[in-house]
XYZ file of C-alpha atoms in Angstrom:
384
model
C -53.133 -17.205 -88.695
C -50.243 -14.748 -88.316
C -51.346 -11.233 -87.319
C -48.251 -9.064 -86.619
C -50.202 -6.103 -85.186
C -51.424 -5.120 -81.703
C -54.401 -7.438 -82.198
C -57.207 -6.683 -81.441
C -57.267 -2.911 -81.942
C -60.609 -2.216 -83.687
C -58.933 -1.455 -87.028
C -59.650 -2.768 -90.497
C -56.857 -5.341 -90.770
C -57.620 -6.785 -87.331
C -61.343 -6.903 -88.088
C -60.621 -8.771 -91.339
C -58.468 -11.339 -89.501
C -60.997 -11.799 -86.687
C -63.982 -12.182 -88.989
C -62.109 -14.554 -91.308
C -61.122 -16.671 -88.316
C -64.757 -16.825 -87.150
C -65.905 -17.641 -90.678
C -63.390 -20.491 -91.030
C -64.326 -21.921 -87.631
C -67.972 -22.013 -88.764
C -66.796 -24.085 -91.733
C -65.131 -26.626 -89.440
C -61.521 -25.406 -89.473
C -59.377 -25.464 -86.322
C -57.968 -21.929 -86.149
C -55.379 -20.229 -83.944
C -54.363 -16.589 -84.236
C -50.712 -15.953 -83.361
C -50.037 -12.304 -82.624
C -47.955 -9.905 -80.545
C -48.234 -9.296 -76.807
C -50.243 -6.088 -77.230
C -53.979 -5.788 -77.899
C -57.172 -7.091 -76.330
C -58.846 -10.475 -76.338
C -61.805 -11.243 -78.580
C -64.365 -14.011 -78.015
C -64.772 -17.073 -80.182
C -61.238 -17.413 -81.564
C -58.251 -18.873 -79.703
C -55.461 -16.287 -79.604
C -51.835 -17.110 -78.819
C -49.562 -14.197 -77.918
C -45.797 -14.036 -78.093
C -44.004 -13.308 -74.774
C -44.122 -9.700 -73.636
C -41.397 -7.369 -74.882
C -40.885 -5.350 -71.697
C -39.760 -2.067 -73.276
C -42.440 -2.045 -75.961
C -45.617 -0.605 -74.439
C -47.329 0.150 -77.744
C -46.844 -0.737 -81.393
C -48.230 1.406 -84.181
C -50.147 -0.283 -86.983
C -48.458 2.233 -89.273
C -44.787 2.021 -90.348
C -42.413 2.230 -87.377
C -38.690 1.821 -86.727
C -39.607 -0.792 -84.089
C -41.112 -3.100 -86.711
C -37.942 -4.700 -88.207
C -36.474 -6.063 -84.967
C -39.946 -6.829 -83.613
C -40.743 -8.942 -86.677
C -37.524 -10.913 -86.157
C -38.462 -11.570 -82.516
C -41.984 -12.560 -83.522
C -40.726 -14.941 -86.212
C -38.781 -16.981 -83.645
C -41.776 -17.169 -81.301
C -44.134 -18.030 -84.172
C -41.846 -20.877 -85.228
C -41.812 -22.213 -81.684
C -45.623 -22.211 -81.539
C -46.018 -23.646 -85.061
C -43.800 -26.605 -84.189
C -46.138 -27.398 -81.291
C -49.433 -26.703 -83.096
C -48.351 -28.237 -86.446
C -50.770 -26.341 -88.735
C -51.766 -27.640 -92.160
C -51.791 -24.063 -93.454
C -50.374 -20.679 -92.436
C -52.483 -17.633 -93.323
C -50.419 -14.459 -92.830
C -51.666 -10.862 -92.851
C -49.745 -8.050 -94.512
C -46.190 -7.999 -95.791
C -44.729 -8.403 -92.309
C -46.900 -11.450 -91.736
C -45.849 -12.851 -95.119
C -42.162 -12.347 -94.279
C -42.594 -14.157 -90.943
C -44.741 -16.832 -92.590
C -42.110 -17.318 -95.279
C -39.518 -18.189 -92.633
C -41.942 -20.721 -91.105
C -42.706 -22.204 -94.514
C -38.998 -22.815 -95.175
C -38.498 -24.491 -91.803
C -41.714 -26.539 -91.656
C -42.727 -26.998 -95.296
C -46.219 -25.702 -94.475
C -48.193 -24.007 -97.300
C -48.457 -20.234 -96.879
C -51.299 -17.889 -97.825
C -50.352 -14.203 -97.898
C -53.260 -11.842 -97.209
C -52.263 -8.795 -99.248
C -53.560 -5.531 -97.753
C -52.136 -3.078 -100.258
C -48.650 -1.853 -101.046
C -46.503 -1.496 -97.922
C -44.195 0.914 -99.750
C -47.181 2.942 -100.926
C -48.471 3.151 -97.359
C -45.049 4.331 -96.136
C -45.106 7.141 -98.702
C -48.724 8.078 -97.860
C -47.878 8.229 -94.148
C -44.787 10.362 -94.796
C -42.514 7.673 -93.359
C -40.280 7.616 -96.456
C -39.881 9.936 -99.430
C -40.675 8.833 -102.951
C -37.490 8.248 -104.935
C -35.288 8.013 -101.841
C -32.859 5.201 -101.074
C -35.316 3.850 -98.471
C -38.067 3.923 -101.093
C -35.976 1.876 -103.514
C -34.956 -0.599 -100.807
C -38.524 -1.097 -99.570
C -39.805 -1.503 -103.130
C -37.197 -4.220 -103.699
C -38.121 -5.938 -100.420
C -41.861 -5.705 -101.106
C -41.444 -7.158 -104.586
C -39.339 -9.997 -103.156
C -42.024 -10.806 -100.552
C -44.751 -10.637 -103.213
C -42.903 -12.960 -105.581
C -41.197 -15.475 -103.307
C -42.844 -15.851 -99.916
C -46.255 -17.493 -100.416
C -47.990 -20.307 -102.276
C -51.040 -18.085 -102.757
C -51.799 -14.376 -102.354
C -55.333 -13.322 -101.366
C -56.366 -9.697 -101.935
C -59.406 -7.931 -100.492
C -60.432 -6.284 -103.759
C -60.205 -6.835 -107.495
C -58.367 -3.514 -107.902
C -55.707 -4.667 -105.405
C -55.286 -7.901 -107.362
C -54.822 -5.947 -110.601
C -52.229 -3.713 -108.946
C -50.375 -6.736 -107.604
C -50.273 -8.465 -110.987
C -49.605 -5.285 -112.993
C -47.111 -2.855 -111.414
C -45.713 -5.402 -108.956
C -45.432 -8.255 -111.443
C -46.998 -11.030 -109.348
C -47.969 -14.251 -111.129
C -51.697 -14.088 -111.940
C -52.040 -17.799 -111.137
C -50.881 -17.110 -107.572
C -53.444 -14.360 -106.859
C -57.058 -14.739 -105.698
C -59.463 -11.941 -104.801
C -61.935 -12.129 -101.901
C -63.735 -9.038 -100.624
C -64.332 -8.514 -96.910
C -67.098 -10.212 -94.956
C -69.247 -8.899 -92.111
C -70.893 -10.482 -89.087
C -74.518 -9.654 -89.904
C -75.728 -11.024 -86.573
C -73.586 -8.484 -84.696
C -73.807 -5.631 -87.196
C -77.531 -5.019 -87.515
C -79.889 -2.060 -87.107
C -80.838 -1.043 -83.564
C -83.726 1.237 -82.628
C -82.531 4.693 -83.668
C -84.329 6.629 -80.958
C -82.932 4.365 -78.228
C -79.391 5.149 -79.353
C -80.075 8.861 -79.747
C -81.460 9.110 -76.237
C -78.246 7.611 -74.886
C -76.139 10.027 -76.960
C -78.432 12.980 -76.152
C -79.108 13.662 -79.811
C -82.589 15.133 -80.502
C -84.781 12.765 -82.564
C -85.405 15.139 -85.473
C -81.806 16.186 -86.117
C -80.374 14.824 -89.412
C -77.291 12.810 -88.449
C -74.385 11.489 -90.535
C -72.187 8.800 -88.965
C -68.567 7.841 -89.628
C -66.652 4.906 -88.140
C -62.931 4.304 -88.557
C -59.440 5.695 -88.241
C -59.157 9.470 -88.258
C -56.411 10.612 -90.604
C -55.852 12.372 -93.911
C -55.831 9.162 -95.972
C -59.265 8.241 -94.631
C -60.479 11.623 -95.878
C -61.250 13.261 -92.539
C -59.720 16.589 -93.631
C -61.921 16.454 -96.724
C -64.963 15.635 -94.588
C -64.321 18.649 -92.334
C -64.112 20.850 -95.437
C -67.522 19.490 -96.473
C -68.941 20.324 -93.057
C -67.642 23.906 -93.380
C -69.533 24.191 -96.683
C -72.708 22.811 -95.115
C -72.443 25.272 -92.227
C -72.074 28.190 -94.651
C -75.482 27.246 -96.083
C -77.135 27.050 -92.661
C -77.482 23.268 -92.718
C -78.906 21.627 -89.559
C -76.920 18.414 -90.229
C -74.891 16.943 -87.370
C -72.046 14.408 -87.525
C -71.165 11.534 -85.204
C -67.483 10.782 -85.868
C -66.285 7.585 -84.198
C -62.612 6.663 -84.168
C -59.142 7.721 -83.125
C -56.895 9.647 -82.846
C -59.471 12.405 -82.473
C -57.587 15.146 -80.551
C -56.113 16.824 -83.640
C -59.452 16.844 -85.453
C -61.355 18.043 -82.412
C -58.994 21.050 -82.299
C -59.284 21.544 -86.057
C -63.092 21.562 -85.819
C -62.865 24.362 -83.248
C -60.453 26.252 -85.505
C -62.891 25.920 -88.425
C -65.870 26.928 -86.280
C -67.781 23.673 -86.835
C -67.369 22.051 -83.406
C -71.103 22.401 -82.637
C -71.919 20.264 -85.682
C -69.736 17.311 -84.634
C -69.683 14.754 -81.829
C -66.283 13.054 -81.518
C -66.508 9.815 -79.521
C -62.918 8.581 -79.716
C -62.271 4.893 -80.283
C -65.378 2.681 -80.234
C -65.113 -1.020 -79.395
C -65.917 -3.308 -82.322
C -68.781 -4.942 -80.395
C -70.422 -1.574 -79.588
C -70.026 -0.068 -83.061
C -73.367 -1.281 -84.521
C -75.292 0.279 -81.628
C -73.715 3.694 -82.200
C -73.965 3.440 -85.989
C -77.715 2.971 -85.656
C -78.059 6.565 -84.441
C -77.422 7.815 -87.971
C -79.741 8.590 -90.842
C -76.919 8.013 -93.322
C -73.224 7.059 -93.216
C -70.206 8.565 -94.940
C -66.857 7.137 -96.006
C -64.626 9.931 -97.345
C -61.577 7.659 -97.783
C -59.197 8.987 -100.436
C -56.394 6.435 -100.151
C -56.387 4.030 -103.083
C -54.467 1.437 -101.050
C -56.441 -1.469 -99.613
C -60.154 -2.109 -99.371
C -62.790 -0.158 -97.425
C -64.339 -2.702 -95.084
C -66.297 -0.169 -93.036
C -68.759 0.013 -95.933
C -69.961 -3.497 -95.088
C -70.542 -2.457 -91.476
C -72.665 0.429 -92.731
C -74.579 -1.815 -95.123
C -75.256 -4.438 -92.447
C -76.676 -1.700 -90.189
C -79.013 -0.661 -93.028
C -77.322 2.713 -93.448
C -77.469 4.391 -96.873
C -73.912 5.477 -97.602
C -72.147 8.315 -99.390
C -68.590 7.590 -100.555
C -66.141 8.786 -103.163
C -66.322 7.184 -106.591
C -63.401 4.740 -106.593
C -63.130 1.051 -107.568
C -62.871 -0.412 -104.047
C -66.030 1.433 -102.967
C -68.067 0.381 -106.001
C -66.927 -3.219 -105.575
C -68.585 -3.375 -102.140
C -71.450 -0.877 -102.338
C -72.514 -1.419 -105.934
C -75.980 0.027 -106.539
C -76.486 0.589 -102.792
C -74.102 3.568 -102.717
C -74.285 7.270 -103.460
C -71.036 8.406 -105.069
C -69.358 11.812 -104.909
C -66.606 12.942 -107.260
C -63.311 11.547 -106.021
C -61.699 13.841 -103.439
C -64.233 16.665 -104.010
C -65.405 18.080 -100.661
C -68.049 20.256 -102.334
C -69.662 17.328 -104.150
C -69.461 15.241 -100.974
C -71.436 17.945 -99.140
C -74.002 18.093 -101.953
C -74.503 14.311 -102.020
C -74.877 14.033 -98.226
C -77.364 16.909 -98.117
C -79.382 15.523 -101.042
C -79.622 12.036 -99.548
C -80.673 13.386 -96.152
C -83.557 15.218 -97.839
C -84.854 12.067 -99.551
C -86.356 9.662 -96.995
C -87.636 7.243 -99.626
C -84.182 6.922 -101.190
C -82.637 6.432 -97.740
C -85.028 3.567 -97.035
C -84.464 1.955 -100.454
C -80.672 2.101 -100.288
C -80.651 0.952 -96.660
C -82.747 -2.129 -97.487
C -80.614 -2.938 -100.527
C -77.393 -2.608 -98.546
C -78.638 -4.910 -95.790
C -79.779 -7.498 -98.342
C -76.377 -7.415 -100.043
C -74.595 -7.790 -96.709
C -76.704 -10.837 -95.803
C -76.680 -12.530 -99.206
C -73.160 -11.751 -100.458
C -70.918 -10.806 -97.530
C -72.053 -12.706 -94.433
C -69.516 -14.737 -92.457
C -71.015 -17.958 -93.798
C -70.552 -16.744 -97.387
C -67.030 -15.531 -96.655
C -65.973 -18.720 -94.871
C -67.237 -20.934 -97.696
C -65.527 -18.779 -100.323
C -62.193 -18.794 -98.473
C -62.419 -22.540 -97.853
C -63.063 -23.035 -101.574
C -59.978 -20.956 -102.401
C -57.911 -23.176 -100.097
C -59.385 -26.299 -101.704
C -59.078 -25.356 -105.358
C -55.927 -23.236 -105.364
C -53.888 -25.154 -102.785
C -55.510 -28.595 -103.266
C -56.312 -28.815 -99.555
């Protein structure tokens, strides 16, 4: 597996790679993750790191000017390792991984699976890294299309909507695309005793609490969530929010500016292994993501922890939550506030949705289910 990020960094793409590796190992595959020199070790999966790049102390998971030369360096080191390990299959994550994997495929003749995580060019525009219609936009669109069309033997997407986007606007061959939603480790992500967690966090037992886990930025809807909290405060709501993730400094300051700091606990980054414990403090969970790029894997973590969830009405959310979700109008902070408040007032509905979400996580999205489904894709689509 090629993971060209600072693996492991408690983010969605790294979680997907880690959980897929664990799932494949359970199915009898011999898996190695090849990644960069940055990140932390995770148990259960052998991780091989490229030699340290002395001047590079950190590497953003978002677009960066360091990425092009770093990817070239990583491709040489990945080739060196692949020649020693001699894999039967290379599974590469993201467009950078697919570009590196494509170089290995040409040299070694090894089949390549490209794990598509949304449009790289679209992400660059969302992050403000390039301007739409600019020369850089046109160049990156050309490069992305070339990677999509020429690099891999098979492209795996994490949602049906991503597969449609890949086949439609980007012109990928439908026969080369397979869709497989995220999986979740239901043994790790499970409900803990709520009061035990609240005592540790010093949250009174009767306070209605909404939890969020993930990256804090505009595309994940955190600005929209804060606007919802302002509306709830204006109505005298007793609701509190436990917001887990980074970078939190900007949003901590913004909460003070908006006068809602007493309604929010910011924890900063939470380790993947500790996340289910902290999630269990909540009565309900929220995912205000507004970006249409990629999947929304945190929903499965919520479901596995038996948390009824409020999210915006968008295809990727419905694909995972189904009937276990409560949906607000897309991007509407007022409706998000209404839906959170309504769900918190209905204990019976909380219990019903929480049970349904946990059942779906166990029966449809467990690591065993995910590993078998991915192995079947390898077998039927690549004849392996």
